Amino acid sequence: MINLTEWKYRTILSVIFLLTLLQSKQTVCESVEVLTNSWLVELDHSAGQEVAKQVAKRTGFSYVSPVLGSGSLFHFKHKGVSPVRTRRSIPHSRILKAHPYVKSALQQTGFVRSKRGYKSLDSVLANLDVKQPSYYRLANIKEETQNEGKQSKLPTDPDFGKEWYLLNTGQSGGTPGLDLNVLEAWEAGYTGKGVTTAIMDDGIDYLHEDLRHNYNADASYDFSSDDPYPYPRYTDTWFNSHGTRCAGEVSAARDNNVCGVGVAYGSKVAGLRMLDQPFMTDLIEANAMGHKPGMIDIYSASWGPTDDGKTVDGPRNLTMRAIVNGVNSGRNGLGNIYVWASGDGGPNDDCNCDGYAASMWTISINSATNDGQTAGYDESCSSTLASTFSNGKSSSRDAGVATTDLYNNCTASHSGTSAAAPEAAGVFALALEANRNLTWRDMQHLTVLTSKKNSLHDSNNIHKWKLNGAHLEFNHLFGYGVLDAAAIVDLASNWRGLPERFHCTAGTVGEERTFNFDKSLRMTIDTTACSGGENEVNFLEHVQSFITLRSSFRGCVTLYLTSPMNTTSMILSQRPKDDDSKNGFTRWPFMTTHTWAEIPRGRWAMEVVMEPILGLKSNMETGIFKEWTLVLHGTRNAPYKDQPADKVRHEKLFMVKKHHEAGIVYE
């Protein structure tokens, strides 16, 4: 029997151990399995909520909710189990499994999910602006915002002049004209009316004067506390200001003398509080991403696996099901729009190792600075579709993204790709108002066709702009360019939809081979892209390469995929901090968007290169390649055949149609 002193001692040691885990910047789940007090419980047939509640009560558990609206899958909790522990609660699982109605019961593991762009308290306080008026050359701005001879009415919000990402006139050392071009979309009458964006984050200060009138309470929920009030938990460091800042970028009210204005200031914003607990679970993620898909149009996520340059992680089974259900069934079958921040791991990381940002079901958004360069924290990868803005490289306190902050305050220090994703969500809200019949695929096509190169450039001159085989210009850092709100609403308003989408498994290379610094691998797959079959693909959207390999130093491995139309995508870049020597990649779905609208038939080539890392002592690293499976996603029929393409207003669409009509298509 344990006495009280010994119990206290063990408790203190447990607390110290768990705090050590929480403070770690690594994905601790790789070395220590963390268990929570949540269970996924499957009941026989479609038992329903009432039966589930009875089962929970009789087994000593608390009923939480159904999972993804299922009548047989449920979320249970046990109050007698620690929310963070390192051993499975086998007796509690046995009690559940012994109930005659229970088919299975799985205690949920915990894993790390990190907010992107979080800054320290000192940085927050230094940049805090409690509704101080800001004039910022407004007289000059008015002269510069004329549309066809008609002067635009600018927002009167005090911080509008700081919102260079909405109207860049050179503030904080920026490049004039490098912005989201929203004024022209507003002038056309689009404000996001009737559209709801859910901010999946640490909560929203829905009492904020700039948010409360645009807050959609019916679409909101707190998955951390299991109640309908996703208000941020107070901390001295204002750590939970992240979601409120993101929300303001989308839906902050206009002309109310508070802070600035949102990209889609006429739209609604919902709060899904789900990041604020010791560890994330598959249940919480899935329920958040599947929450009221008929009421929510856009889900915006500014978080992901740890941006430490060595983590390879993505959505678990239930979360993937939630996303797939969302794109297939959400918005009455049109599909929910999932917007994802590409990551803040910098040049030492690769967002194709983030299974959320690299998913073909999400729109991955990178960021650019106010002068058109990539920010120091930006990750690059071939799955990035487009870019918006994060912060400037100026030392000015107002070089960040100006938006709402906790407790009715304002800030000009929001940054990171955390800031970029909500801006994109706001632009997409404008597009949905222009055309409520847009599908999730329509939004991706519109993004590709209307994003602009503008002044975006790689200051290191490594990643240059290139043309793919369909005459679309792309960049490994910025995707297809910076979103253009005026262009996307214009094209969306007359958009006629897309042909049906198919996926074709083009082939597999399964022969085991070794590689090292002196020996690269080159493999090819010749494909007809399922020609003549029910899954025939003639025009590409996403291309996935499922790769299995192991290396003595995973970060040395780089992968290059070349299409039959000679477009090369670097689907994995060097990651100097990734010293993994055991796990490697197991059927990891590396994805590229760089071959969009290309013809897939012919020879695809994969090159596996072991590249030396500066400062790495050993030059004897080796690898074993095991498998490459190529999967093509796209349409059988020409996607833009029936789309109206004005050469001046829709230059990209016009060029791609011309390219297809010139005889590239297979008859």
XYZ file of C-alpha atoms in Angstrom:
667
model
C 0.000 0.000 0.000
C 1.359 3.410 -0.978
C 1.484 6.006 1.811
C 0.619 9.688 1.274
C 4.243 10.890 1.183
C 5.209 8.333 -1.453
C 2.111 9.205 -3.497
C 3.025 12.912 -3.447
C 6.587 12.076 -4.459
C 5.439 9.976 -7.409
C 2.972 12.655 -8.448
C 5.696 15.334 -8.454
C 7.969 13.120 -10.554
C 5.136 12.482 -13.012
C 4.398 16.202 -13.318
C 8.085 16.985 -13.930
C 8.247 14.276 -16.604
C 5.141 15.516 -18.391
C 6.291 19.141 -18.261
C 9.548 18.036 -19.856
C 7.565 16.437 -22.670
C 5.413 19.513 -23.160
C 8.383 21.873 -23.276
C 10.150 19.781 -25.904
C 10.171 21.184 -29.416
C 10.514 17.703 -30.877
C 7.681 15.384 -31.829
C 7.935 13.497 -28.568
C 5.503 10.838 -29.712
C 8.248 9.344 -31.881
C 10.279 8.368 -28.790
C 7.632 8.141 -26.051
C 4.058 7.064 -26.695
C 1.738 9.509 -24.985
C -1.767 8.351 -24.061
C -4.772 10.522 -23.216
C -8.020 10.013 -21.299
C -10.048 9.833 -24.532
C -11.333 6.671 -26.223
C -12.716 6.028 -29.666
C -15.583 3.609 -29.112
C -17.358 1.709 -31.877
C -20.784 0.285 -31.090
C -22.704 -2.410 -32.940
C -24.642 -1.210 -35.980
C -25.989 2.339 -35.724
C -26.707 2.340 -32.018
C -27.250 6.095 -31.754
C -26.407 8.666 -29.118
C -28.815 7.493 -26.430
C -27.383 3.982 -26.432
C -23.856 5.426 -26.435
C -24.674 7.552 -23.389
C -25.985 4.502 -21.547
C -22.874 2.488 -22.412
C -20.626 5.299 -21.186
C -22.518 5.583 -17.914
C -22.509 1.843 -17.204
C -18.791 1.497 -17.878
C -17.711 4.484 -15.786
C -16.952 6.770 -18.735
C -18.277 10.175 -19.772
C -19.999 10.522 -23.125
C -18.572 13.364 -25.223
C -19.950 13.254 -28.766
C -20.467 11.228 -31.915
C -17.502 11.150 -34.289
C -18.100 12.769 -37.688
C -21.853 12.480 -37.209
C -21.653 8.682 -37.048
C -24.304 6.588 -35.349
C -21.768 3.967 -34.291
C -18.502 5.839 -33.553
C -18.291 7.870 -30.337
C -15.868 9.861 -28.227
C -15.729 8.792 -24.534
C -13.584 10.195 -21.723
C -12.664 8.804 -18.325
C -12.298 11.322 -15.508
C -10.275 8.905 -13.445
C -7.524 8.688 -16.066
C -4.841 11.344 -16.410
C -5.212 13.373 -19.620
C -1.508 12.747 -20.316
C 0.123 9.443 -19.423
C 2.761 7.092 -20.808
C 1.002 3.751 -20.263
C -2.161 2.408 -21.776
C -5.123 2.077 -19.419
C -5.708 -1.576 -20.231
C -8.272 -2.238 -17.450
C -10.485 0.623 -18.655
C -10.311 -0.603 -22.243
C -11.220 -4.112 -21.074
C -14.281 -2.820 -19.249
C -15.456 -1.088 -22.429
C -14.767 -4.090 -24.656
C -16.646 -6.381 -22.257
C -19.898 -4.476 -22.851
C -22.099 -6.410 -25.295
C -22.773 -3.319 -27.461
C -19.087 -2.388 -27.897
C -17.286 -3.672 -31.006
C -13.996 -1.913 -30.310
C -12.456 0.628 -27.944
C -9.179 2.434 -28.635
C -7.460 4.727 -26.190
C -6.281 7.811 -28.070
C -2.586 8.598 -28.397
C -1.463 12.194 -28.092
C 0.806 14.020 -30.511
C 2.213 17.509 -30.966
C 0.615 20.133 -33.190
C 2.201 23.593 -33.252
C 0.863 27.047 -34.057
C 2.754 28.782 -36.800
C 4.146 32.258 -36.471
C 3.892 32.448 -32.662
C 5.921 35.270 -31.140
C 7.148 35.843 -27.611
C 5.392 38.078 -25.072
C 8.054 40.788 -25.475
C 7.344 40.945 -29.177
C 3.597 41.081 -28.557
C 3.825 43.917 -26.055
C 6.255 45.869 -28.189
C 3.833 45.830 -31.096
C 0.557 46.161 -29.214
C -1.659 48.935 -30.558
C -4.780 49.646 -28.545
C -6.896 51.246 -31.243
C -4.469 54.097 -31.874
C -5.357 56.080 -35.016
C -3.028 55.596 -37.939
C -3.049 57.906 -40.946
C -0.080 56.575 -42.929
C -0.242 58.642 -46.060
C -3.995 58.154 -46.509
C -4.172 61.287 -48.617
C -1.650 59.825 -51.051
C -3.320 56.412 -50.961
C -6.613 57.930 -52.090
C -4.914 59.383 -55.142
C -3.432 55.974 -55.976
C -6.653 53.929 -55.817
C -8.657 55.033 -58.768
C -10.507 52.495 -60.862
C -11.414 53.561 -64.396
C -11.541 57.180 -63.392
C -13.728 56.545 -60.358
C -12.219 57.194 -56.942
C -12.622 54.237 -54.588
C -14.002 54.785 -51.118
C -11.343 53.514 -48.730
C -12.063 52.004 -45.335
C -11.916 54.511 -42.504
C -10.641 51.992 -39.962
C -7.695 53.504 -38.058
C -5.240 50.708 -38.926
C -6.158 50.351 -42.577
C -3.018 52.255 -43.585
C -0.938 49.594 -41.883
C -2.579 46.799 -43.870
C -0.060 46.892 -46.694
C -1.174 43.406 -47.761
C -4.522 44.964 -48.738
C -3.073 48.134 -50.279
C 0.695 48.344 -50.655
C 1.871 51.892 -51.315
C 5.391 51.284 -50.024
C 4.652 51.231 -46.297
C 7.446 49.783 -44.159
C 9.763 49.497 -47.151
C 7.338 47.462 -49.242
C 6.964 47.330 -53.011
C 4.036 49.497 -54.172
C 1.343 47.441 -55.878
C 2.392 44.146 -54.284
C -0.785 43.216 -52.428
C -3.914 41.048 -52.658
C -5.685 43.503 -54.988
C -8.812 43.433 -52.846
C -9.921 47.023 -53.404
C -11.015 46.230 -56.937
C -12.967 43.192 -55.685
C -14.654 45.342 -53.034
C -15.416 47.974 -55.658
C -17.192 45.275 -57.660
C -19.400 44.654 -54.627
C -17.820 41.501 -53.177
C -17.250 41.406 -49.418
C -17.761 37.711 -48.615
C -21.419 38.067 -47.718
C -23.088 34.750 -46.899
C -19.799 32.865 -46.468
C -18.514 31.392 -43.168
C -14.852 30.658 -42.480
C -13.942 28.501 -39.488
C -10.662 29.316 -37.749
C -9.340 26.024 -36.355
C -7.039 27.289 -33.631
C -6.776 28.264 -29.951
C -10.117 30.094 -29.862
C -11.493 33.470 -30.914
C -12.161 36.562 -28.828
C -15.708 36.788 -30.159
C -16.441 39.739 -27.848
C -13.949 41.885 -29.768
C -15.639 44.966 -31.254
C -14.152 44.205 -34.655
C -15.374 40.589 -34.696
C -18.541 40.207 -32.642
C -20.982 41.298 -35.357
C -19.416 38.901 -37.864
C -19.125 35.994 -35.426
C -21.095 32.870 -36.338
C -21.897 31.314 -32.964
C -23.981 28.509 -34.460
C -20.983 27.214 -36.428
C -18.521 27.492 -33.510
C -17.417 24.987 -30.888
C -14.756 24.409 -28.241
C -13.260 20.946 -28.704
C -10.746 21.519 -25.927
C -13.430 22.093 -23.287
C -16.371 20.361 -24.989
C -18.717 23.344 -24.971
C -20.048 25.831 -27.556
C -17.951 28.789 -26.334
C -14.492 28.810 -28.000
C -13.121 31.758 -26.039
C -9.315 31.678 -25.630
C -7.896 30.517 -22.315
C -6.047 33.314 -20.523
C -2.261 33.135 -20.179
C 0.162 35.804 -19.034
C 2.059 35.464 -22.308
C -1.032 35.918 -24.508
C -0.086 32.604 -26.080
C -3.705 32.066 -27.090
C -3.994 35.189 -29.244
C -3.258 33.217 -32.410
C -6.814 32.390 -33.488
C -8.121 35.896 -32.771
C -5.440 37.372 -34.993
C -6.234 34.970 -37.809
C -9.967 35.697 -37.503
C -9.437 39.440 -37.865
C -7.606 38.984 -41.148
C -10.692 37.325 -42.600
C -13.707 39.092 -41.124
C -12.777 42.224 -39.147
C -15.569 44.771 -39.635
C -15.212 47.811 -41.857
C -15.598 51.508 -40.960
C -16.221 50.945 -37.252
C -13.215 52.897 -35.928
C -11.631 49.729 -34.535
C -8.314 48.223 -35.730
C -8.251 47.451 -39.457
C -10.523 45.639 -41.894
C -10.739 41.995 -42.957
C -10.145 40.742 -46.482
C -13.769 39.552 -46.559
C -15.253 41.990 -44.063
C -18.814 41.054 -45.024
C -18.289 37.368 -44.249
C -18.833 35.429 -41.040
C -16.141 33.786 -38.946
C -16.529 30.756 -36.673
C -14.202 29.624 -33.908
C -13.177 25.971 -33.547
C -10.995 25.863 -30.436
C -8.932 22.690 -30.666
C -5.235 23.479 -30.165
C -5.277 24.337 -26.485
C -4.650 21.056 -24.687
C -1.431 19.240 -23.726
C -1.517 16.971 -26.772
C -3.631 16.692 -29.899
C -5.637 13.556 -30.677
C -7.041 12.161 -33.879
C -10.540 12.498 -32.408
C -10.221 16.231 -31.757
C -8.742 16.958 -35.177
C -11.359 14.891 -36.982
C -14.303 16.402 -35.140
C -13.004 19.930 -35.735
C -12.436 19.390 -39.461
C -15.806 17.695 -39.818
C -17.766 20.187 -37.711
C -20.956 21.374 -39.415
C -19.709 20.989 -42.998
C -23.030 22.223 -44.330
C -22.783 25.492 -42.425
C -19.043 26.147 -42.732
C -17.663 26.921 -46.194
C -13.943 27.332 -45.499
C -11.724 25.803 -42.807
C -8.510 27.750 -42.150
C -5.577 26.094 -40.349
C -2.405 27.929 -39.293
C -0.746 25.010 -37.533
C 0.696 21.586 -38.180
C 3.400 19.121 -37.135
C 6.420 20.615 -35.406
C 8.442 22.825 -37.769
C 11.794 21.498 -36.545
C 13.217 20.295 -39.849
C 13.124 16.630 -38.845
C 9.466 15.735 -38.305
C 7.572 13.741 -40.916
C 3.925 13.607 -39.892
C 0.384 14.135 -41.087
C -3.279 13.422 -40.445
C -4.260 10.149 -38.806
C -7.056 7.900 -40.037
C -10.095 9.716 -38.612
C -8.792 13.145 -39.555
C -8.158 12.032 -43.119
C -11.696 10.653 -43.236
C -13.013 14.008 -42.021
C -11.182 15.919 -44.750
C -12.227 13.486 -47.493
C -15.836 13.610 -46.258
C -15.611 17.394 -46.279
C -14.461 17.696 -49.882
C -16.911 15.036 -51.076
C -20.020 15.904 -49.074
C -19.558 19.319 -47.459
C -21.455 22.384 -48.690
C -24.210 20.121 -50.023
C -21.815 18.122 -52.146
C -19.753 21.026 -53.513
C -16.990 20.347 -51.000
C -15.493 22.326 -48.135
C -12.402 24.421 -48.785
C -9.466 23.537 -46.499
C -6.757 26.224 -46.397
C -3.424 25.315 -44.848
C -0.366 27.332 -43.837
C 2.606 25.690 -45.549
C 4.928 25.923 -42.533
C 7.524 28.020 -40.739
C 10.473 25.622 -40.716
C 12.530 27.800 -43.066
C 14.958 26.566 -45.710
C 15.977 23.612 -43.500
C 12.506 22.066 -43.760
C 10.255 20.897 -46.577
C 6.466 21.228 -46.430
C 6.046 17.998 -48.412
C 6.938 16.299 -45.098
C 3.797 17.872 -43.605
C 0.922 15.603 -44.551
C -1.671 18.364 -44.049
C -0.097 21.046 -46.223
C 0.983 18.469 -48.826
C -2.484 16.914 -49.137
C -4.263 17.322 -52.469
C -7.479 17.947 -50.491
C -6.061 21.170 -48.989
C -4.878 24.432 -50.527
C -1.374 25.009 -49.206
C -0.429 28.685 -48.894
C 3.097 30.043 -48.486
C 3.956 33.636 -47.657
C 5.873 36.508 -49.168
C 7.198 39.667 -47.571
C 6.051 43.185 -48.392
C 8.877 43.538 -50.923
C 8.186 40.252 -52.711
C 10.797 37.984 -51.179
C 10.343 34.763 -49.299
C 10.487 35.208 -45.534
C 13.307 33.569 -43.598
C 10.899 31.134 -41.932
C 9.110 30.030 -45.134
C 9.293 26.401 -46.135
C 9.294 25.502 -49.804
C 7.840 22.452 -51.514
C 6.206 21.294 -54.716
C 2.740 20.990 -53.139
C 2.366 24.740 -52.435
C -0.390 26.125 -54.642
C -0.077 29.881 -54.084
C 1.080 32.608 -51.696
C -0.209 35.593 -49.774
C 1.700 37.775 -47.292
C 3.191 37.529 -43.816
C 5.462 40.395 -42.844
C 8.031 42.810 -44.192
C 11.752 42.761 -43.696
C 11.655 46.321 -42.446
C 12.587 47.092 -38.845
C 9.378 49.110 -38.551
C 7.037 48.005 -35.780
C 4.227 48.019 -38.340
C 5.895 45.721 -40.868
C 3.878 42.729 -39.678
C 0.265 41.903 -40.494
C -2.154 44.302 -38.810
C -5.195 42.588 -37.313
C -7.305 42.074 -34.204
C -5.799 40.949 -30.898
C -7.125 39.682 -27.589
C -9.302 41.773 -25.294
C -10.383 44.336 -27.880
C -6.824 45.226 -28.800
C -5.083 45.528 -32.159
C -1.663 44.380 -33.294
C 0.660 44.941 -36.232
C 3.012 42.070 -35.374
C 1.141 39.014 -36.629
C 3.422 37.057 -38.967
C 4.467 33.686 -40.339
C 2.525 31.515 -42.726
C -0.033 31.657 -39.904
C -0.866 35.097 -41.253
C -0.822 33.952 -44.871
C -3.473 31.223 -44.676
C -6.325 33.423 -43.293
C -5.666 36.025 -45.987
C -6.180 33.276 -48.560
C -9.348 32.167 -46.771
C -10.627 35.739 -47.050
C -9.922 35.839 -50.793
C -11.698 32.503 -51.239
C -14.693 33.876 -49.318
C -14.916 36.692 -51.884
C -14.805 34.111 -54.691
C -17.585 32.045 -53.076
C -19.790 35.109 -52.862
C -19.157 35.688 -56.571
C -20.222 32.106 -57.313
C -21.845 29.969 -54.633
C -21.661 26.896 -56.903
C -17.872 26.630 -56.841
C -16.565 23.217 -55.800
C -13.375 22.562 -53.834
C -11.687 21.688 -57.140
C -12.974 24.830 -58.823
C -11.265 26.854 -56.104
C -7.937 25.143 -56.751
C -8.195 25.723 -60.506
C -9.166 29.360 -59.973
C -6.177 29.767 -57.656
C -3.788 28.409 -60.294
C -5.294 30.481 -63.097
C -5.532 33.846 -61.329
C -2.495 33.983 -59.034
C 0.186 36.394 -60.219
C 3.964 36.434 -60.307
C 3.853 40.170 -59.548
C 7.151 41.116 -57.825
C 7.701 37.774 -56.078
C 11.282 36.564 -56.285
C 13.851 34.442 -54.490
C 16.462 36.796 -53.083
C 18.995 33.940 -53.170
C 18.267 33.395 -56.866
C 17.943 29.623 -56.373
C 14.267 29.010 -57.159
C 13.374 30.729 -60.408
C 10.065 31.086 -62.193
C 9.486 28.376 -64.804
C 6.867 27.455 -67.378
C 5.371 23.983 -67.205
C 4.244 21.980 -70.228
C 0.819 23.646 -70.203
C 2.355 27.130 -70.269
C 1.615 27.863 -66.602
C 4.290 29.765 -64.681
C 5.240 28.393 -61.258
C 7.880 28.777 -58.566
C 9.064 26.237 -55.981
C 8.722 28.877 -53.237
C 5.535 30.680 -54.213
C 3.517 28.098 -56.143
C 1.599 29.829 -58.943
C 2.037 33.282 -57.417
C 0.290 35.695 -55.107
C -3.506 35.560 -54.889
C -5.316 38.288 -56.796
C -8.755 38.953 -55.290
C -10.069 41.010 -58.204
C -8.990 38.421 -60.761
C -10.405 35.447 -58.865
C -13.862 37.013 -58.320
C -13.981 38.081 -61.943
C -13.203 34.598 -63.253
C -15.344 32.920 -60.581
C -18.419 34.947 -61.485
C -18.551 33.347 -64.962
C -17.031 29.959 -64.096
C -18.818 27.017 -65.711
C -17.516 24.129 -63.652
C -15.118 21.286 -64.393
C -15.233 17.807 -65.932
C -15.270 14.805 -63.600
C -12.053 13.987 -61.782
C -10.331 10.586 -62.009
C -7.218 9.032 -60.533
C -4.941 6.604 -62.316
C -2.219 4.435 -60.805
C 0.411 4.876 -63.492
C 2.853 2.239 -62.306
C 5.182 1.012 -59.574
C 8.921 0.490 -59.319
C 9.490 -2.009 -56.523
C 13.045 -3.227 -57.025
C 15.238 -2.609 -53.957
C 18.309 -0.516 -54.748
C 21.096 1.192 -52.806
C 22.323 4.762 -53.226
C 24.960 7.036 -51.684
C 26.861 10.266 -52.299
C 28.603 8.776 -55.321
C 25.668 6.818 -56.690
C 22.307 8.409 -57.504
C 19.294 6.484 -58.730
C 17.177 7.172 -61.788
C 13.978 5.228 -62.394
C 11.260 5.607 -65.000
C 7.605 4.702 -65.396
C 6.059 4.644 -68.855
C 2.324 5.195 -68.726
C -0.700 5.620 -70.948
C -2.461 7.278 -67.983
C -5.131 4.560 -67.988
C -6.059 5.374 -71.588
C -9.296 3.692 -72.654
C -10.166 2.733 -69.088
C -12.696 4.153 -66.679
C -9.942 6.119 -64.874
C -8.390 7.737 -67.944
C -6.518 10.959 -67.134
C -5.587 13.292 -69.995
C -5.178 16.572 -68.097
C -3.385 16.693 -64.772
C -4.281 18.263 -61.465
C -2.280 16.667 -58.608
C 0.474 14.089 -58.982
C 1.475 11.861 -56.060
C 4.600 9.766 -55.657
C 4.292 7.217 -52.860
C 7.868 6.593 -51.733
C 9.388 3.973 -49.445
C 13.090 4.302 -48.591
C 15.495 4.335 -45.683
C 18.731 6.279 -45.215
C 21.481 6.505 -42.630
C 20.778 10.267 -42.608
C 17.317 11.019 -43.996
C 17.968 14.738 -44.399
C 20.568 14.102 -47.118
C 18.009 12.578 -49.482
C 16.519 14.709 -52.255
C 13.914 13.563 -54.792
C 13.209 14.922 -58.276
C 10.208 14.009 -60.429
C 10.191 14.822 -64.156
C 7.007 14.669 -66.229
C 6.656 13.544 -69.861
C 6.420 17.252 -70.772
C 9.831 17.820 -69.146
C 8.695 19.664 -66.007
C 10.925 18.801 -63.062
C 9.590 19.081 -59.508
C 11.826 18.783 -56.480
C 9.399 16.753 -54.377
C 11.843 16.498 -51.436
C 14.591 18.970 -50.621
C 17.550 18.611 -48.293
C 16.753 18.842 -44.552
C 20.037 19.261 -42.617
C 18.433 18.672 -39.195
C 16.736 15.415 -40.149
C 19.156 12.813 -38.765
C 16.677 9.928 -38.846
C 18.364 6.612 -39.634
C 15.566 4.152 -38.779
C 12.150 5.224 -40.029
C 12.855 6.740 -43.426
C 9.684 7.104 -45.513
C 7.015 4.416 -45.789
C 4.655 4.979 -48.721
C 4.842 8.695 -47.992
C 2.712 10.633 -50.536
C 5.024 13.310 -51.961
C 2.839 15.603 -54.050
C 3.444 18.151 -56.793
C 1.161 20.759 -58.357
C 3.835 21.917 -60.811
C 2.502 19.769 -63.667
C -1.002 21.270 -63.506
C -2.928 20.963 -66.815
C -0.131 18.965 -68.441
C -0.650 15.813 -70.506
C 0.455 12.820 -68.369
C 1.092 10.177 -71.044
C 4.650 9.126 -71.623
C 7.739 8.621 -69.500
C 7.951 9.852 -65.907
C 11.374 9.857 -64.251
C 12.328 9.779 -60.575
C 15.827 10.725 -59.448
C 17.024 9.902 -55.924
C 20.086 11.911 -54.913
C 22.124 11.763 -51.712
C 23.404 15.313 -51.264
C 26.113 16.161 -48.694
C 25.140 18.550 -45.911
C 27.526 21.328 -44.974
C 29.050 20.587 -41.566
C 28.052 16.936 -41.525
C 31.142 14.988 -40.498
C 30.418 11.760 -42.312
C 30.523 11.405 -46.071
C 29.642 7.730 -45.925
C 25.850 8.055 -45.752
C 23.937 5.334 -47.585
C 20.342 4.649 -48.468
C 18.061 1.825 -49.572
C 15.300 2.625 -52.021
C 12.384 0.197 -51.898
C 9.343 1.455 -53.804
C 7.886 4.246 -55.941
C 4.225 4.262 -56.965
C 3.023 7.036 -59.271
C -0.615 8.178 -59.025
C -2.079 10.725 -61.458
C -5.135 12.837 -60.646
C -7.029 14.869 -63.212
C -9.680 14.861 -65.907
C -10.382 12.875 -69.055
C -11.833 15.901 -70.864
C -10.178 19.266 -71.375
C -10.888 21.215 -68.152
C -11.137 24.698 -69.672
C -12.830 23.940 -72.973
C -16.085 25.677 -72.023
C -14.589 28.461 -69.909
C -14.793 32.045 -71.258
C -11.209 33.303 -71.554
C -10.534 36.985 -72.148
C -6.926 37.433 -73.304
C -6.464 40.584 -71.234
C -8.283 39.690 -68.023
C -7.659 35.916 -68.017
C -4.223 35.623 -69.567
C -3.282 32.293 -67.976
C -6.571 30.631 -68.881
C -6.333 31.983 -72.419
C -2.805 30.604 -72.864
C -3.609 27.155 -71.464
C -6.715 26.841 -73.662
C -4.685 27.926 -76.675
C -2.008 25.397 -75.773
C -4.535 22.578 -75.476
C -6.360 23.538 -78.659
C -3.073 23.639 -80.586
C -3.056 19.865 -80.725
C -1.403 18.761 -77.492
C -4.556 16.915 -76.457
C -5.013 13.296 -77.451
C -7.950 12.647 -79.690
